[in-house]
Amino acid sequence: MDVQISEKYRLTALLTVVGGFLEAYTFLTRAGVFANAQTGNIARIGLAAAGGDFRSALRYLLPPISFVIGVSLSMQIRSYCQRHFFVSVHWQQIVVLLETVLLSIVGFIPAETPDLFSTVTISFVCALQVESFRKFRGNAFASTMCTGNLRSATENLNNYLKTHDNAQLTKSLMYFGIDLIFIFGVMVGCFTVKYFGNQAIWACSILLAIVLMMMSFSKDTPSKCLPTGK
């Protein structure tokens, strides 16, 4: 079966390293904040509101709003490219380029700047990525969070134990592998932040530039902004 470059495991692996890296980056440089997934922020909204601290509740509301805008923009980019066939690149390449530019800008934000500027931007980038890259080899996955991948890995493992279908075992191992790659990305982020501080995020820009080149020079990437199967 032919697989688009955006769904191939090596590109999935690079995006997942970026996801893990960003999780470590925001935690280490932005006062223990996780910007990839929004469950924690949404829970904090409720906790702050319950305690009558509505100022903090509003602060925690901004990253989820940024995430919503990121998902929406990704959908709009895809929709625009489907309607305008004169565009000469695939819509996912536009998203990766935008991610690269935004993360490069984050690296220039001084350490004394309020954390919210960085976390909101990174939440936006993670939303772009998780909405735009949702499959590998036809299987749903997330490159910026682990819970869904862990559920899919466990589900396929149990199916294998029940049916002894090797395809189920292969899927399970691939999902477990994605989460291990995410952990590797976290480790890389930890070591890079230790030596480069806030500018460590430029390593993600480099990885995303590699992803962009892989998509640009691969014969498996459509030459125009055509829709990708969901």
Short mmCIF file of C-alpha atoms in Angstrom, two decimals:
data_model
loop_
_atom_site.label_atom_id
_atom_site.label_comp_id
_atom_site.label_asym_id
_atom_site.label_seq_id
_atom_site.Cartn_x
_atom_site.Cartn_y
_atom_site.Cartn_z
CA MET A 1 0.00 0.00 0.00
CA ASP A 2 1.35 3.44 -0.97
CA VAL A 3 1.61 5.81 1.97
CA GLN A 4 1.88 9.59 1.74
CA ILE A 5 5.07 11.04 3.21
CA SER A 6 2.99 12.84 5.88
CA GLU A 7 1.80 9.44 7.15
CA LYS A 8 5.16 7.65 7.09
CA TYR A 9 6.69 6.55 10.37
CA ARG A 10 9.95 8.47 10.02
CA LEU A 11 8.12 11.77 9.58
CA THR A 12 5.75 10.78 12.40
CA ALA A 13 8.81 10.15 14.58
CA LEU A 14 10.28 13.61 13.91
CA LEU A 15 6.99 15.34 14.69
CA THR A 16 6.69 13.32 17.89
CA VAL A 17 10.21 14.30 18.96
CA VAL A 18 9.14 17.92 18.48
CA GLY A 19 6.04 17.26 20.60
CA GLY A 20 8.09 15.76 23.44
CA PHE A 21 10.69 18.51 23.18
CA LEU A 22 8.04 21.24 23.52
CA GLU A 23 6.58 19.54 26.58
CA ALA A 24 9.98 19.58 28.28
CA TYR A 25 10.75 23.11 27.07
CA THR A 26 7.67 24.76 28.54
CA PHE A 27 7.98 22.79 31.78
CA LEU A 28 11.62 23.74 32.31
CA THR A 29 11.65 27.31 31.03
CA ARG A 30 8.12 28.44 31.81
CA ALA A 31 7.57 27.61 35.49
CA GLY A 32 6.38 24.04 35.17
CA VAL A 33 3.70 24.70 32.55
CA PHE A 34 2.66 22.07 30.01
CA ALA A 35 1.46 23.72 26.78
CA ASN A 36 0.93 20.71 24.51
CA ALA A 37 -2.42 19.45 25.81
CA GLN A 38 -5.05 21.61 27.46
CA THR A 39 -6.54 19.28 30.10
CA GLY A 40 -4.39 20.77 32.86
CA ASN A 41 -5.22 24.35 31.88
CA ILE A 42 -8.95 23.62 31.71
CA ALA A 43 -8.80 21.94 35.13
CA ARG A 44 -6.96 24.97 36.52
CA ILE A 45 -9.71 27.25 35.19
CA GLY A 46 -12.21 25.31 37.27
CA LEU A 47 -9.96 25.24 40.35
CA ALA A 48 -9.26 28.97 40.16
CA ALA A 49 -12.91 29.82 39.61
CA ALA A 50 -13.95 27.61 42.52
CA GLY A 51 -11.52 29.50 44.73
CA GLY A 52 -12.80 32.87 43.57
CA ASP A 53 -9.54 33.70 41.76
CA PHE A 54 -11.08 34.81 38.49
CA ARG A 55 -7.94 36.63 37.37
CA SER A 56 -6.02 33.33 37.36
CA ALA A 57 -8.99 31.60 35.72
CA LEU A 58 -8.77 34.11 32.87
CA ARG A 59 -5.01 33.55 32.62
CA TYR A 60 -5.46 29.80 32.31
CA LEU A 61 -8.17 30.36 29.70
CA LEU A 62 -5.78 31.94 27.19
CA PRO A 63 -3.80 28.79 26.18
CA PRO A 64 -7.00 26.77 25.41
CA ILE A 65 -8.29 29.71 23.36
CA SER A 66 -4.98 29.77 21.49
CA PHE A 67 -5.32 26.01 20.93
CA VAL A 68 -8.83 26.46 19.50
CA ILE A 69 -7.57 29.18 17.15
CA GLY A 70 -4.69 26.93 16.04
CA VAL A 71 -7.00 24.04 15.17
CA SER A 72 -9.33 26.42 13.35
CA LEU A 73 -6.49 27.96 11.35
CA SER A 74 -5.23 24.54 10.30
CA MET A 75 -8.72 23.69 9.03
CA GLN A 76 -8.95 27.02 7.20
CA ILE A 77 -5.59 26.49 5.50
CA ARG A 78 -6.69 23.05 4.34
CA SER A 79 -10.05 24.37 3.15
CA TYR A 80 -8.47 27.30 1.31
CA CYS A 81 -6.05 25.03 -0.52
CA GLN A 82 -8.83 22.67 -1.54
CA ARG A 83 -10.68 25.59 -3.13
CA HIS A 84 -7.68 27.21 -4.83
CA PHE A 85 -5.83 24.70 -6.93
CA PHE A 86 -3.31 27.26 -8.17
CA VAL A 87 -1.37 26.88 -4.90
CA SER A 88 1.77 24.91 -5.73
CA VAL A 89 2.52 23.34 -2.33
CA HIS A 90 0.67 20.91 -0.08
CA TRP A 91 -1.32 22.52 2.75
CA GLN A 92 0.59 20.56 5.40
CA GLN A 93 3.83 22.15 4.19
CA ILE A 94 2.30 25.57 4.85
CA VAL A 95 1.46 24.47 8.40
CA VAL A 96 4.99 23.16 9.05
CA LEU A 97 6.50 26.39 7.71
CA LEU A 98 4.24 28.41 10.02
CA GLU A 99 5.23 26.23 12.99
CA THR A 100 8.91 26.71 12.17
CA VAL A 101 8.62 30.49 12.02
CA LEU A 102 6.59 30.78 15.25
CA LEU A 103 8.94 28.56 17.27
CA SER A 104 11.92 30.52 15.95
CA ILE A 105 10.27 33.70 17.24
CA VAL A 106 9.69 32.12 20.67
CA GLY A 107 13.45 31.61 20.95
CA PHE A 108 13.92 35.39 20.83
CA ILE A 109 11.48 36.07 23.69
CA PRO A 110 13.54 37.18 26.73
CA ALA A 111 13.43 35.03 29.87
CA GLU A 112 12.02 37.93 31.90
CA THR A 113 8.99 38.22 29.60
CA PRO A 114 5.79 36.84 31.18
CA ASP A 115 5.51 33.11 30.51
CA LEU A 116 2.07 33.52 28.96
CA PHE A 117 3.51 34.89 25.71
CA SER A 118 5.52 31.73 25.11
CA THR A 119 2.97 29.21 26.37
CA VAL A 120 0.16 30.71 24.31
CA THR A 121 2.32 30.61 21.17
CA ILE A 122 3.43 27.03 21.81
CA SER A 123 -0.17 25.96 22.49
CA PHE A 124 -1.07 27.47 19.12
CA VAL A 125 1.77 25.60 17.38
CA CYS A 126 0.79 22.30 19.03
CA ALA A 127 -2.79 22.79 17.87
CA LEU A 128 -1.61 23.35 14.30
CA GLN A 129 0.47 20.18 14.42
CA VAL A 130 -2.01 17.87 16.13
CA GLU A 131 -4.81 18.91 13.74
CA SER A 132 -2.71 18.73 10.58
CA PHE A 133 -0.91 15.43 11.22
CA ARG A 134 -3.46 12.95 12.52
CA LYS A 135 -2.47 9.69 10.88
CA PHE A 136 0.48 7.39 10.27
CA ARG A 137 0.06 4.49 7.87
CA GLY A 138 -3.70 5.04 8.03
CA ASN A 139 -3.81 4.92 11.84
CA ALA A 140 -4.94 7.85 14.00
CA PHE A 141 -2.31 9.26 16.35
CA ALA A 142 -1.25 12.45 18.15
CA SER A 143 2.29 13.83 18.02
CA THR A 144 1.98 16.30 20.92
CA MET A 145 0.32 14.14 23.60
CA CYS A 146 0.43 10.51 24.67
CA THR A 147 -2.90 9.42 26.17
CA GLY A 148 -4.66 8.53 22.91
CA ASN A 149 -1.59 6.70 21.59
CA LEU A 150 -1.31 4.72 24.83
CA ARG A 151 -4.98 3.78 24.63
CA SER A 152 -4.58 2.63 21.00
CA ALA A 153 -1.45 0.65 21.88
CA THR A 154 -3.22 -1.14 24.72
CA GLU A 155 -6.35 -1.73 22.66
CA ASN A 156 -4.39 -3.33 19.81
CA LEU A 157 -2.33 -5.40 22.25
CA ASN A 158 -5.48 -6.82 23.82
CA ASN A 159 -6.90 -7.54 20.36
CA TYR A 160 -3.70 -9.44 19.55
CA LEU A 161 -3.92 -11.49 22.75
CA LYS A 162 -7.49 -12.37 21.83
CA THR A 163 -7.08 -13.09 18.11
CA HIS A 164 -3.30 -13.70 17.69
CA ASP A 165 -3.46 -11.42 14.66
CA ASN A 166 0.10 -10.21 14.06
CA ALA A 167 -1.20 -7.04 12.42
CA GLN A 168 -2.71 -6.04 15.76
CA LEU A 169 0.60 -6.67 17.51
CA THR A 170 2.43 -4.58 14.91
CA LYS A 171 0.04 -1.67 15.44
CA SER A 172 0.40 -1.97 19.21
CA LEU A 173 4.19 -1.86 19.01
CA MET A 174 4.09 1.12 16.68
CA TYR A 175 1.90 3.05 19.11
CA PHE A 176 4.09 2.11 22.06
CA GLY A 177 7.03 3.17 19.90
CA ILE A 178 5.49 6.60 19.30
CA ASP A 179 5.18 7.19 23.04
CA LEU A 180 8.78 6.06 23.54
CA ILE A 181 9.83 8.53 20.84
CA PHE A 182 7.88 11.21 22.71
CA ILE A 183 9.89 10.37 25.85
CA PHE A 184 13.07 10.62 23.77
CA GLY A 185 11.94 14.07 22.62
CA VAL A 186 11.44 15.08 26.26
CA MET A 187 14.96 13.89 27.08
CA VAL A 188 16.44 15.79 24.14
CA GLY A 189 14.54 18.87 25.28
CA CYS A 190 15.88 18.54 28.82
CA PHE A 191 19.51 18.31 27.72
CA THR A 192 19.14 21.09 25.13
CA VAL A 193 17.49 23.50 27.58
CA LYS A 194 20.27 22.78 30.08
CA TYR A 195 22.90 24.10 27.68
CA PHE A 196 21.00 26.66 25.58
CA GLY A 197 18.21 27.92 27.82
CA ASN A 198 15.29 29.62 26.10
CA GLN A 199 17.03 29.43 22.72
CA ALA A 200 16.86 25.62 22.90
CA ILE A 201 13.53 25.80 21.11
CA TRP A 202 15.40 26.57 17.90
CA ALA A 203 16.23 22.86 17.81
CA CYS A 204 12.53 22.28 17.13
CA SER A 205 12.69 24.78 14.28
CA ILE A 206 15.56 22.76 12.80
CA LEU A 207 13.62 19.49 13.12
CA LEU A 208 10.56 21.04 11.51
CA ALA A 209 12.72 22.42 8.70
CA ILE A 210 13.90 18.84 8.10
CA VAL A 211 10.26 17.70 8.03
CA LEU A 212 9.51 20.44 5.50
CA MET A 213 12.41 19.35 3.29
CA MET A 214 11.33 15.70 3.52
CA MET A 215 7.86 16.68 2.34
CA SER A 216 9.16 19.03 -0.34
CA PHE A 217 11.50 16.53 -1.97
CA SER A 218 9.45 13.37 -1.53
CA LYS A 219 7.61 11.99 -4.53
CA ASP A 220 4.89 10.85 -2.09
CA THR A 221 3.86 14.43 -1.29
CA PRO A 222 1.10 15.75 -3.57
CA SER A 223 2.29 18.66 -5.70
CA LYS A 224 -0.72 20.78 -4.80
CA CYS A 225 -2.74 21.55 -1.68
CA LEU A 226 -5.13 18.65 -2.08
CA PRO A 227 -7.03 17.19 0.89
CA THR A 228 -5.45 14.44 2.95
CA GLY A 229 -7.60 11.52 3.99
CA LYS A 230 -8.93 11.62 7.56
#
